Coordinates of N, CA, C and O in Angstrom, one line a residue:
M151 N 49.9 -84.8 73.1 CA 50.7 -84.1 72.0 C 49.8 -83.8 70.8 O 49.8 -82.8 70.2
R152 N 48.9 -84.8 70.5 CA 48.0 -84.6 69.3 C 47.0 -83.5 69.6 O 46.8 -82.7 68.7
R153 N 46.6 -83.4 70.8 CA 45.6 -82.3 71.2 C 46.3 -81.0 71.1 O 45.7 -80.0 70.6
R154 N 47.5 -80.8 71.5 CA 48.2 -79.6 71.4 C 48.4 -79.2 70.0 O 48.3 -78.0 69.7
L155 N 48.8 -80.1 69.2 CA 49.0 -79.8 67.8 C 47.8 -79.3 67.1 O 47.7 -78.4 66.3
L156 N 46.7 -80.0 67.4 CA 45.4 -79.6 66.8 C 45.0 -78.2 67.3 O 44.4 -77.4 66.5
L157 N 45.2 -77.9 68.6 CA 44.9 -76.6 69.1 C 45.7 -75.5 68.4 O 45.2 -74.5 68.1
V158 N 47.0 -75.8 68.2 CA 47.8 -74.8 67.5 C 47.4 -74.6 66.1 O 47.2 -73.5 65.6
L159 N 47.1 -75.7 65.4 CA 46.7 -75.6 64.0 C 45.3 -74.9 63.9 O 45.0 -74.1 62.9
L160 N 44.4 -75.2 64.8 CA 43.1 -74.6 64.8 C 43.2 -73.1 65.1 O 42.5 -72.3 64.4
S161 N 44.1 -72.7 66.0 CA 44.3 -71.2 66.2 C 44.9 -70.5 65.0 O 44.5 -69.4 64.7
F162 N 45.8 -71.1 64.3 CA 46.4 -70.6 63.1 C 45.3 -70.5 62.0 O 45.3 -69.5 61.3
S163 N 44.5 -71.5 61.9 CA 43.4 -71.4 60.9 C 42.4 -70.3 61.2 O 42.0 -69.6 60.3
A164 N 42.1 -70.2 62.5 CA 41.1 -69.1 62.8 C 41.7 -67.7 62.6 O 41.1 -66.8 62.1
A165 N 43.1 -67.6 62.9 CA 43.7 -66.3 62.6 C 43.8 -66.0 61.1 O 43.6 -64.9 60.7
A166 N 44.0 -67.0 60.3 CA 44.1 -66.9 58.8 C 42.7 -66.5 58.3 O 42.6 -65.6 57.4
V167 N 41.6 -67.1 58.8 CA 40.3 -66.8 58.3 C 40.0 -65.3 58.7 O 39.4 -64.6 57.9
A168 N 40.3 -65.0 59.9 CA 40.0 -63.6 60.4 C 40.8 -62.6 59.6 O 40.3 -61.5 59.3
A169 N 42.0 -62.9 59.3 CA 42.9 -62.0 58.5 C 42.3 -61.7 57.1 O 42.5 -60.7 56.5
F170 N 41.6 -62.7 56.5 CA 41.0 -62.5 55.2 C 39.6 -61.9 55.4 O 39.2 -61.1 54.5
A171 N 38.9 -62.3 56.4 CA 37.5 -61.9 56.5 C 37.3 -60.4 56.9 O 36.5 -59.7 56.4
V172 N 38.2 -59.9 57.8 CA 38.0 -58.5 58.3 C 38.2 -57.5 57.1 O 37.4 -56.6 56.9
P173 N 39.3 -57.6 56.3 CA 39.3 -56.6 55.2 C 38.2 -56.8 54.2 O 37.7 -55.8 53.6
L174 N 37.8 -58.1 53.9 CA 36.7 -58.3 53.0 C 35.4 -57.7 53.5 O 34.7 -57.0 52.7
L175 N 35.1 -57.8 54.8 CA 33.9 -57.2 55.3 C 34.0 -55.7 55.3 O 33.0 -55.0 55.0
S176 N 35.2 -55.2 55.6 CA 35.4 -53.7 55.5 C 35.2 -53.2 54.1 O 34.5 -52.1 53.9
F177 N 35.7 -53.9 53.1 CA 35.6 -53.5 51.7 C 34.1 -53.5 51.3 O 33.6 -52.6 50.7
T178 N 33.4 -54.6 51.7 CA 32.0 -54.7 51.4 C 31.2 -53.6 52.1 O 30.3 -53.0 51.4
A179 N 31.5 -53.2 53.3 CA 30.8 -52.1 54.0 C 31.0 -50.8 53.2 O 30.1 -50.0 53.0
A180 N 32.2 -50.6 52.8 CA 32.5 -49.3 52.1 C 31.8 -49.3 50.8 O 31.3 -48.2 50.4
E181 N 31.8 -50.4 50.1 CA 31.1 -50.5 48.8 C 29.6 -50.3 48.9 O 29.0 -49.5 48.1
R182 N 29.0 -50.9 49.9 CA 27.6 -50.7 50.1 C 27.2 -49.3 50.5 O 26.2 -48.7 50.1
T183 N 28.1 -48.7 51.3 CA 27.9 -47.3 51.7 C 28.0 -46.4 50.5 O 27.1 -45.5 50.4
Q184 N 28.9 -46.6 49.7 CA 29.1 -45.8 48.5 C 27.9 -45.9 47.6 O 27.4 -45.0 47.0
R185 N 27.4 -47.2 47.4 CA 26.2 -47.4 46.6 C 25.0 -46.7 47.1 O 24.2 -46.1 46.4
F186 N 24.9 -46.7 48.5 CA 23.8 -46.0 49.1 C 23.8 -44.5 48.9 O 22.9 -43.9 48.5
V187 N 25.0 -43.9 49.0 CA 25.2 -42.5 48.9 C 24.9 -42.1 47.4 O 24.3 -41.1 47.1
L188 N 25.4 -42.9 46.5 CA 25.2 -42.6 45.0 C 23.7 -42.7 44.7 O 23.2 -41.8 43.9
T189 N 23.0 -43.7 45.2 CA 21.5 -43.7 44.9 C 20.8 -42.6 45.5 O 19.9 -42.0 44.9
R190 N 21.2 -42.2 46.7 CA 20.5 -41.0 47.3 C 20.8 -39.7 46.6 O 20.0 -38.9 46.4
T191 N 22.1 -39.6 46.1 CA 22.5 -38.4 45.3 C 21.7 -38.4 44.0 O 21.3 -37.3 43.6
A192 N 21.5 -39.5 43.4 CA 20.7 -39.6 42.1 C 19.3 -39.2 42.4 O 18.7 -38.4 41.6
D193 N 18.7 -39.6 43.5 CA 17.3 -39.2 43.9 C 17.3 -37.7 44.1 O 16.3 -37.1 43.7
L194 N 18.3 -37.2 44.8 CA 18.3 -35.8 45.0 C 18.4 -35.0 43.7 O 17.7 -34.0 43.6
D195 N 19.2 -35.4 42.8 CA 19.4 -34.8 41.5 C 18.0 -34.8 40.7 O 17.7 -33.9 40.1
R196 N 17.3 -35.9 40.8 CA 16.0 -36.0 40.2 C 15.0 -35.0 40.8 O 14.3 -34.4 40.0
F197 N 15.0 -34.9 42.1 CA 14.1 -34.0 42.7 C 14.5 -32.5 42.4 O 13.6 -31.7 42.1
A198 N 15.8 -32.3 42.3 CA 16.2 -30.9 41.9 C 15.8 -30.6 40.5 O 15.4 -29.4 40.2
A199 N 16.0 -31.5 39.6 CA 15.6 -31.3 38.2 C 14.1 -31.0 38.1 O 13.6 -30.2 37.3
L200 N 13.3 -31.8 38.8 CA 11.8 -31.6 38.8 C 11.5 -30.3 39.4 O 10.5 -29.7 39.0
A201 N 12.2 -29.9 40.5 CA 11.9 -28.6 41.1 C 12.2 -27.5 40.2 O 11.5 -26.5 40.1
Q202 N 13.3 -27.6 39.5 CA 13.7 -26.5 38.5 C 12.6 -26.5 37.4 O 12.2 -25.4 37.0
Q203 N 12.2 -27.6 36.9 CA 11.1 -27.7 35.9 C 9.8 -27.1 36.4 O 9.1 -26.3 35.7
A204 N 9.5 -27.4 37.7 CA 8.3 -26.8 38.3 C 8.4 -25.3 38.4 O 7.4 -24.6 38.2
E205 N 9.5 -24.8 38.8 CA 9.7 -23.4 38.9 C 9.6 -22.7 37.5 O 9.0 -21.6 37.4
T206 N 10.2 -23.3 36.5 CA 10.1 -22.7 35.2 C 8.7 -22.7 34.6 O 8.3 -21.7 34.0
T207 N 8.0 -23.8 34.7 CA 6.7 -23.9 34.1 C 5.6 -23.4 35.1 O 4.5 -23.1 34.6
G208 N 5.8 -23.4 36.3 CA 4.8 -23.0 37.3 C 3.9 -24.1 37.7 O 2.9 -23.9 38.4
D209 N 4.1 -25.3 37.2 CA 3.3 -26.5 37.5 C 4.2 -27.5 38.3 O 5.1 -28.1 37.7
N210 N 3.8 -27.7 39.5 CA 4.6 -28.6 40.3 C 3.9 -30.0 40.5 O 4.2 -30.7 41.5
A211 N 3.0 -30.3 39.6 CA 2.3 -31.6 39.8 C 3.2 -32.8 39.6 O 3.1 -33.7 40.4
A212 N 4.1 -32.7 38.7 CA 5.1 -33.8 38.4 C 6.0 -34.0 39.7 O 6.2 -35.1 40.1
L213 N 6.4 -32.9 40.2 CA 7.3 -33.0 41.4 C 6.5 -33.5 42.6 O 7.0 -34.4 43.3
A214 N 5.3 -33.1 42.8 CA 4.5 -33.6 43.9 C 4.2 -35.1 43.8 O 4.2 -35.8 44.7
D215 N 3.9 -35.5 42.5 CA 3.6 -36.9 42.3 C 4.9 -37.7 42.6 O 4.8 -38.8 43.1
E216 N 6.0 -37.2 42.1 CA 7.3 -38.0 42.3 C 7.6 -38.1 43.8 O 8.1 -39.1 44.3
V217 N 7.4 -37.0 44.5 CA 7.7 -37.0 46.0 C 6.8 -38.0 46.7 O 7.2 -38.7 47.6
A218 N 5.5 -37.9 46.3 CA 4.5 -38.8 47.0 C 4.9 -40.3 46.6 O 4.8 -41.2 47.5
A219 N 5.3 -40.6 45.4 CA 5.6 -41.9 45.0 C 6.9 -42.4 45.7 O 6.9 -43.6 46.2
Y220 N 7.8 -41.5 45.9 CA 9.1 -41.9 46.6 C 8.8 -42.2 48.1 O 9.3 -43.2 48.6
F221 N 7.9 -41.4 48.7 CA 7.6 -41.6 50.1 C 6.8 -42.9 50.2 O 7.0 -43.7 51.2
E222 N 5.9 -43.2 49.3 CA 5.1 -44.4 49.4 C 6.0 -45.7 49.1 O 5.8 -46.7 49.8
L223 N 6.9 -45.5 48.2 CA 7.8 -46.7 47.9 C 8.8 -47.0 48.9 O 9.0 -48.1 49.4
Y224 N 9.5 -46.0 49.4 CA 10.7 -46.2 50.3 C 10.4 -45.8 51.8 O 11.1 -46.2 52.6
G225 N 9.3 -45.1 52.0 CA 8.9 -44.7 53.4 C 9.8 -43.7 53.9 O 9.9 -43.4 55.1
E226 N 10.6 -43.0 53.1 CA 11.5 -41.9 53.5 C 10.8 -40.6 53.3 O 10.3 -40.3 52.2
P227 N 10.7 -39.7 54.3 CA 10.1 -38.4 54.1 C 10.9 -37.5 53.2 O 12.1 -37.6 53.2
V228 N 10.2 -36.7 52.4 CA 10.9 -35.8 51.5 C 10.2 -34.4 51.6 O 9.0 -34.3 51.7
V229 N 11.1 -33.4 51.6 CA 10.6 -32.0 51.6 C 11.4 -31.3 50.6 O 12.7 -31.3 50.6
V230 N 10.7 -30.6 49.6 CA 11.4 -29.8 48.6 C 11.0 -28.3 48.9 O 9.8 -28.0 49.0
V231 N 12.0 -27.5 49.2 CA 11.7 -26.1 49.5 C 12.4 -25.2 48.5 O 13.4 -25.6 47.8
D232 N 11.9 -24.0 48.3 CA 12.6 -23.0 47.5 C 13.6 -22.2 48.3 O 13.8 -22.5 49.4
A233 N 14.2 -21.2 47.7 CA 15.2 -20.4 48.3 C 14.7 -19.6 49.5 O 15.5 -19.3 50.4
R234 N 13.4 -19.4 49.6 CA 12.8 -18.7 50.7 C 12.3 -19.6 51.8 O 11.5 -19.2 52.7
R235 N 12.6 -20.9 51.7 CA 12.1 -22.0 52.6 C 10.6 -22.3 52.5 O 10.1 -22.9 53.4
A236 N 10.0 -21.8 51.4 CA 8.6 -22.1 51.2 C 8.5 -23.5 50.6 O 9.2 -23.9 49.7
P237 N 7.7 -24.4 51.2 CA 7.6 -25.8 50.7 C 7.0 -25.8 49.3 O 6.0 -25.2 49.0
V238 N 7.7 -26.5 48.4 CA 7.2 -26.7 47.0 C 6.4 -28.0 47.0 O 5.4 -28.1 46.3
A239 N 7.0 -29.1 47.6 CA 6.4 -30.4 47.6 C 6.9 -31.1 48.9 O 8.0 -30.9 49.3
R240 N 6.1 -31.9 49.4 CA 6.5 -32.6 50.6 C 5.7 -33.9 50.8 O 4.5 -34.0 50.3
A241 N 6.2 -34.8 51.5 CA 5.6 -36.1 51.9 C 6.2 -36.6 53.1 O 7.4 -36.9 53.2
G242 N 5.4 -36.8 54.2 CA 5.9 -37.4 55.4 C 6.6 -36.4 56.4 O 7.0 -36.8 57.5
L243 N 6.8 -35.2 56.0 CA 7.5 -34.2 56.8 C 7.1 -32.8 56.4 O 6.7 -32.6 55.3
T244 N 7.2 -31.9 57.4 CA 6.9 -30.5 57.1 C 8.2 -29.7 57.1 O 9.2 -30.0 57.7
A245 N 8.3 -28.6 56.3 CA 9.5 -27.8 56.2 C 9.8 -27.0 57.5 O 10.9 -26.6 57.7
D246 N 8.8 -26.9 58.4 CA 9.0 -26.1 59.6 C 9.4 -27.0 60.8 O 9.4 -26.6 61.9
D247 N 9.7 -28.3 60.5 CA 10.1 -29.2 61.6 C 11.5 -28.7 62.1 O 12.4 -28.4 61.4
P248 N 11.6 -28.6 63.5 CA 12.8 -28.0 64.1 C 14.0 -28.9 63.8 O 15.1 -28.3 63.7
A249 N 13.9 -30.1 63.6 CA 15.1 -31.0 63.3 C 15.6 -30.7 61.9 O 16.7 -31.1 61.6
L250 N 14.8 -30.2 61.1 CA 15.2 -29.9 59.7 C 15.9 -28.6 59.5 O 16.5 -28.4 58.5
A251 N 15.8 -27.7 60.4 CA 16.3 -26.3 60.3 C 17.8 -26.3 60.0 O 18.3 -25.7 59.1
P252 N 18.7 -27.1 60.8 CA 20.1 -27.1 60.4 C 20.4 -27.6 59.1 O 21.3 -27.2 58.4
V253 N 19.7 -28.7 58.7 CA 19.9 -29.3 57.4 C 19.5 -28.3 56.2 O 20.2 -28.2 55.2
L254 N 18.4 -27.6 56.4 CA 18.0 -26.6 55.4 C 19.0 -25.5 55.3 O 19.3 -25.0 54.2
D255 N 19.5 -25.0 56.5 CA 20.5 -23.9 56.5 C 21.7 -24.4 55.7 O 22.2 -23.6 54.9
A256 N 22.2 -25.6 56.0 CA 23.4 -26.0 55.3 C 23.1 -26.2 53.8 O 24.0 -25.8 53.0
A257 N 22.0 -26.7 53.4 CA 21.6 -26.9 52.0 C 21.5 -25.5 51.3 O 22.0 -25.4 50.2
L258 N 20.9 -24.5 51.9 CA 20.7 -23.2 51.3 C 22.0 -22.5 51.2 O 22.2 -21.6 50.4
R259 N 23.0 -22.8 52.1 CA 24.3 -22.2 52.0 C 25.3 -23.0 51.1 O 26.4 -22.7 51.0
N260 N 24.8 -24.1 50.6 CA 25.5 -25.0 49.7 C 26.8 -25.5 50.4 O 27.8 -25.7 49.8
Q261 N 26.6 -25.9 51.6 CA 27.7 -26.5 52.4 C 27.7 -28.0 52.1 O 26.7 -28.6 51.9
P262 N 28.9 -28.6 52.1 CA 29.0 -30.0 51.8 C 28.4 -30.8 53.0 O 28.4 -30.4 54.1
T263 N 27.8 -31.9 52.6 CA 27.2 -32.8 53.7 C 28.3 -33.5 54.4 O 29.4 -33.7 53.9
R264 N 28.0 -34.0 55.6 CA 29.0 -34.7 56.4 C 29.1 -36.1 55.8 O 28.2 -36.6 55.1
A265 N 30.2 -36.8 56.1 CA 30.4 -38.1 55.5 C 29.5 -39.1 56.2 O 29.1 -39.0 57.3
V266 N 29.0 -40.1 55.4 CA 28.2 -41.1 55.9 C 29.0 -42.2 56.4 O 30.0 -42.7 55.8
P267 N 28.7 -42.6 57.7 CA 29.5 -43.7 58.2 C 29.3 -45.0 57.5 O 28.2 -45.2 56.9
P268 N 30.2 -46.0 57.5 CA 30.0 -47.2 56.7 C 28.8 -48.0 57.2 O 28.5 -48.0 58.4
V269 N 28.0 -48.5 56.3 CA 26.9 -49.4 56.6 C 27.3 -50.8 57.0 O 27.8 -51.5 56.1
L270 N 27.2 -51.1 58.2 CA 27.7 -52.4 58.7 C 26.4 -53.3 58.9 O 25.9 -53.4 60.0
L271 N 26.1 -54.0 57.9 CA 24.8 -54.8 57.9 C 24.9 -56.0 58.9 O 23.9 -56.4 59.4
W272 N 26.1 -56.5 59.1 CA 26.2 -57.7 59.9 C 26.1 -57.3 61.4 O 26.0 -58.2 62.2
L273 N 26.1 -56.0 61.7 CA 25.9 -55.7 63.1 C 24.5 -55.3 63.4 O 24.1 -55.0 64.5
A274 N 23.7 -55.2 62.4 CA 22.3 -54.7 62.5 C 21.4 -55.8 63.1 O 21.6 -56.9 63.0

């Protein structure tokens, strides 16, 4: 009898913990994904501002330095192109990479990006 009671109580406890943990983990994943998207958007805005400054002044040294520093720090390739797809600054990737063509097309047409799936760190 005691064993059965402990088994029932243990299963209810496990169900209660799961009922609290699943939404909490889901919320944490959504929050981390949103933070990731916001930081990437801020980086994108920074590169866009530097590219506009480089186009205005004709000097793209600050943009090239920033792109190189970003690639060195985060290991993420960066390509900044103008409206004619001519590379303005790059690090780790070339503008004529075939995998980049659809992304460049979408960016030049000002199409919205696709949604980022939630970052599930506990499954990595």
